[in-house]
Amino acid sequence: MARRRGNEKSLNVARRMGMTRDAVLRESHAHGGVRHDIEVWSVLAPEWREARARVSHSDH
């Protein structure tokens, strides 16, 4: 069964920043009578520094 995705723009930002999806809390949030997944994303300090360096280099 296909799952409806969340906010693709926000997910793309997380990916560009080097974040990793750690968990999906399936149907854990009710909104408007519909249950939605919540995705948990994180980035470790070394990963963040690496992503920032990539962004900085692409600005020049």
CSV table of N, CA and C in Angstrom, one decimal:
chain,number,residue,atom,x,y,z
A,1,MET,N,0.8,-1.2,0.0
A,1,MET,CA,0.0,0.0,0.0
A,1,MET,C,0.9,1.2,0.0
A,2,ALA,N,0.6,2.2,-0.9
A,2,ALA,CA,1.4,3.4,-0.9
A,2,ALA,C,1.0,4.3,0.3
A,3,ARG,N,2.1,4.9,0.8
A,3,ARG,CA,1.9,5.8,1.9
A,3,ARG,C,1.9,7.3,1.4
A,4,ARG,N,1.1,8.1,2.0
A,4,ARG,CA,1.1,9.5,1.6
A,4,ARG,C,2.2,10.1,2.4
A,5,ARG,N,3.0,10.8,1.6
A,5,ARG,CA,4.2,11.5,2.2
A,5,ARG,C,3.9,12.8,2.9
A,6,GLY,N,4.7,13.2,3.8
A,6,GLY,CA,4.5,14.5,4.5
A,6,GLY,C,5.0,15.6,3.6
A,7,ASN,N,5.5,16.6,4.3
A,7,ASN,CA,5.9,17.9,3.6
A,7,ASN,C,7.3,17.6,2.9
A,8,GLU,N,7.2,17.4,1.6
A,8,GLU,CA,8.4,17.0,0.8
A,8,GLU,C,9.5,18.1,0.9
A,9,LYS,N,9.0,19.4,0.9
A,9,LYS,CA,10.0,20.5,1.0
A,9,LYS,C,10.8,20.4,2.3
A,10,SER,N,10.2,20.2,3.4
A,10,SER,CA,10.9,20.0,4.6
A,10,SER,C,11.8,18.8,4.7
A,11,LEU,N,11.3,17.7,4.1
A,11,LEU,CA,12.2,16.5,4.0
A,11,LEU,C,13.4,16.8,3.2
A,12,ASN,N,13.2,17.5,2.1
A,12,ASN,CA,14.4,17.8,1.2
A,12,ASN,C,15.4,18.7,1.9
A,13,VAL,N,15.0,19.6,2.7
A,13,VAL,CA,15.9,20.5,3.5
A,13,VAL,C,16.7,19.6,4.4
A,14,ALA,N,16.0,18.7,5.1
A,14,ALA,CA,16.7,17.8,6.1
A,14,ALA,C,17.8,17.0,5.4
A,15,ARG,N,17.4,16.5,4.2
A,15,ARG,CA,18.4,15.7,3.4
A,15,ARG,C,19.6,16.5,3.0
A,16,ARG,N,19.3,17.7,2.5
A,16,ARG,CA,20.4,18.6,2.0
A,16,ARG,C,21.3,19.0,3.2
A,17,MET,N,20.8,19.1,4.4
A,17,MET,CA,21.6,19.5,5.5
A,17,MET,C,22.4,18.3,6.1
A,18,GLY,N,22.3,17.1,5.5
A,18,GLY,CA,23.0,15.9,5.9
A,18,GLY,C,22.3,15.2,7.1
A,19,MET,N,21.1,15.5,7.3
A,19,MET,CA,20.4,14.8,8.4
A,19,MET,C,20.0,13.4,8.0
A,20,THR,N,19.8,12.5,9.0
A,20,THR,CA,19.5,11.1,8.8
A,20,THR,C,18.1,10.9,9.5
A,21,ARG,N,17.3,10.2,8.8
A,21,ARG,CA,16.0,9.8,9.4
A,21,ARG,C,16.2,8.7,10.4
A,22,ASP,N,15.9,8.9,11.6
A,22,ASP,CA,16.2,8.0,12.7
A,22,ASP,C,15.0,7.1,13.0
A,23,ALA,N,13.8,7.6,12.8
A,23,ALA,CA,12.6,6.8,13.1
A,23,ALA,C,11.4,7.4,12.4
A,24,VAL,N,10.4,6.5,12.3
A,24,VAL,CA,9.1,6.9,11.8
A,24,VAL,C,8.1,6.4,12.9
A,25,LEU,N,7.4,7.4,13.5
A,25,LEU,CA,6.4,7.0,14.5
A,25,LEU,C,5.0,6.9,13.7
A,26,ARG,N,4.7,5.7,13.3
A,26,ARG,CA,3.6,5.5,12.4
A,26,ARG,C,2.2,5.8,13.0
A,27,GLU,N,1.5,6.7,12.3
A,27,GLU,CA,0.2,7.1,12.7
A,27,GLU,C,0.1,7.6,14.2
A,28,SER,N,1.1,8.3,14.6
A,28,SER,CA,1.2,8.7,16.0
A,28,SER,C,0.6,10.1,16.2
A,29,HIS,N,0.2,10.8,15.2
A,29,HIS,CA,-0.3,12.1,15.4
A,29,HIS,C,-1.7,12.2,14.7
A,30,ALA,N,-2.7,12.6,15.4
A,30,ALA,CA,-4.0,12.7,14.8
A,30,ALA,C,-4.3,14.2,14.5
A,31,HIS,N,-4.7,14.5,13.3
A,31,HIS,CA,-5.0,15.9,12.9
A,31,HIS,C,-6.2,15.8,11.9
A,32,GLY,N,-7.2,16.5,12.2
A,32,GLY,CA,-8.3,16.6,11.3
A,32,GLY,C,-9.0,15.3,11.1
A,33,GLY,N,-9.0,14.4,12.1
A,33,GLY,CA,-9.6,13.1,12.0
A,33,GLY,C,-8.8,12.1,11.3
A,34,VAL,N,-7.6,12.5,10.9
A,34,VAL,CA,-6.7,11.5,10.1
A,34,VAL,C,-5.4,11.3,11.0
A,35,ARG,N,-5.0,10.1,11.0
A,35,ARG,CA,-3.7,9.8,11.7
A,35,ARG,C,-2.5,10.0,10.7
A,36,HIS,N,-1.5,10.6,11.2
A,36,HIS,CA,-0.3,10.9,10.4
A,36,HIS,C,0.9,10.3,11.0
A,37,ASP,N,1.9,10.0,10.2
A,37,ASP,CA,3.2,9.6,10.7
A,37,ASP,C,4.0,10.8,11.1
A,38,ILE,N,4.9,10.6,12.1
A,38,ILE,CA,5.9,11.7,12.4
A,38,ILE,C,7.2,11.1,12.2
A,39,GLU,N,8.1,11.8,11.4
A,39,GLU,CA,9.4,11.4,11.2
A,39,GLU,C,10.4,12.1,12.1
A,40,VAL,N,11.3,11.4,12.7
A,40,VAL,CA,12.3,11.9,13.6
A,40,VAL,C,13.7,12.0,12.8
A,41,TRP,N,14.2,13.1,12.7
A,41,TRP,CA,15.5,13.3,12.0
A,41,TRP,C,16.5,13.9,12.9
A,42,SER,N,17.8,13.6,12.6
A,42,SER,CA,18.9,14.2,13.5
A,42,SER,C,20.1,14.4,12.6
A,43,VAL,N,21.1,15.1,13.2
A,43,VAL,CA,22.4,15.3,12.6
A,43,VAL,C,23.4,15.4,13.7
A,44,LEU,N,24.5,14.7,13.5
A,44,LEU,CA,25.6,14.8,14.5
A,44,LEU,C,26.5,15.9,14.2
A,45,ALA,N,27.2,16.4,15.2
A,45,ALA,CA,28.0,17.6,15.0
A,45,ALA,C,29.0,17.5,13.8
A,46,PRO,N,29.7,16.4,13.7
A,46,PRO,CA,30.6,16.3,12.5
A,46,PRO,C,29.9,16.3,11.2
A,47,GLU,N,28.7,15.7,11.1
A,47,GLU,CA,27.9,15.7,9.9
A,47,GLU,C,27.4,17.1,9.6
A,48,TRP,N,27.1,17.9,10.6
A,48,TRP,CA,26.6,19.2,10.4
A,48,TRP,C,27.7,20.1,9.9
A,49,ARG,N,28.9,20.0,10.5
A,49,ARG,CA,30.1,20.8,10.0
A,49,ARG,C,30.4,20.4,8.5
A,50,GLU,N,30.3,19.2,8.2
A,50,GLU,CA,30.6,18.8,6.8
A,50,GLU,C,29.5,19.4,5.8
A,51,ALA,N,28.3,19.3,6.2
A,51,ALA,CA,27.2,19.9,5.4
A,51,ALA,C,27.4,21.4,5.2
A,52,ARG,N,27.7,22.1,6.3
A,52,ARG,CA,27.9,23.5,6.3
A,52,ARG,C,29.1,23.9,5.4
A,53,ALA,N,30.2,23.1,5.4
A,53,ALA,CA,31.3,23.3,4.6
A,53,ALA,C,31.0,23.2,3.1
A,54,ARG,N,30.1,22.2,2.8
A,54,ARG,CA,29.7,22.0,1.4
A,54,ARG,C,28.9,23.2,0.9
A,55,VAL,N,28.0,23.7,1.8
A,55,VAL,CA,27.2,24.9,1.4
A,55,VAL,C,28.1,26.1,1.2
A,56,SER,N,29.0,26.3,2.1
A,56,SER,CA,29.9,27.4,2.1
A,56,SER,C,30.7,27.4,0.8
A,57,HIS,N,31.2,26.2,0.4
A,57,HIS,CA,32.0,26.1,-0.8
A,57,HIS,C,31.2,26.4,-2.1
A,58,SER,N,29.9,26.0,-2.1
A,58,SER,CA,29.1,26.2,-3.2
A,58,SER,C,28.6,27.6,-3.4
A,59,ASP,N,28.8,28.4,-2.4
A,59,ASP,CA,28.4,29.9,-2.4
A,59,ASP,C,29.5,30.7,-3.2
A,60,HIS,N,30.6,30.2,-3.4
A,60,HIS,CA,31.7,30.9,-4.1
A,60,HIS,C,31.8,30.6,-5.5
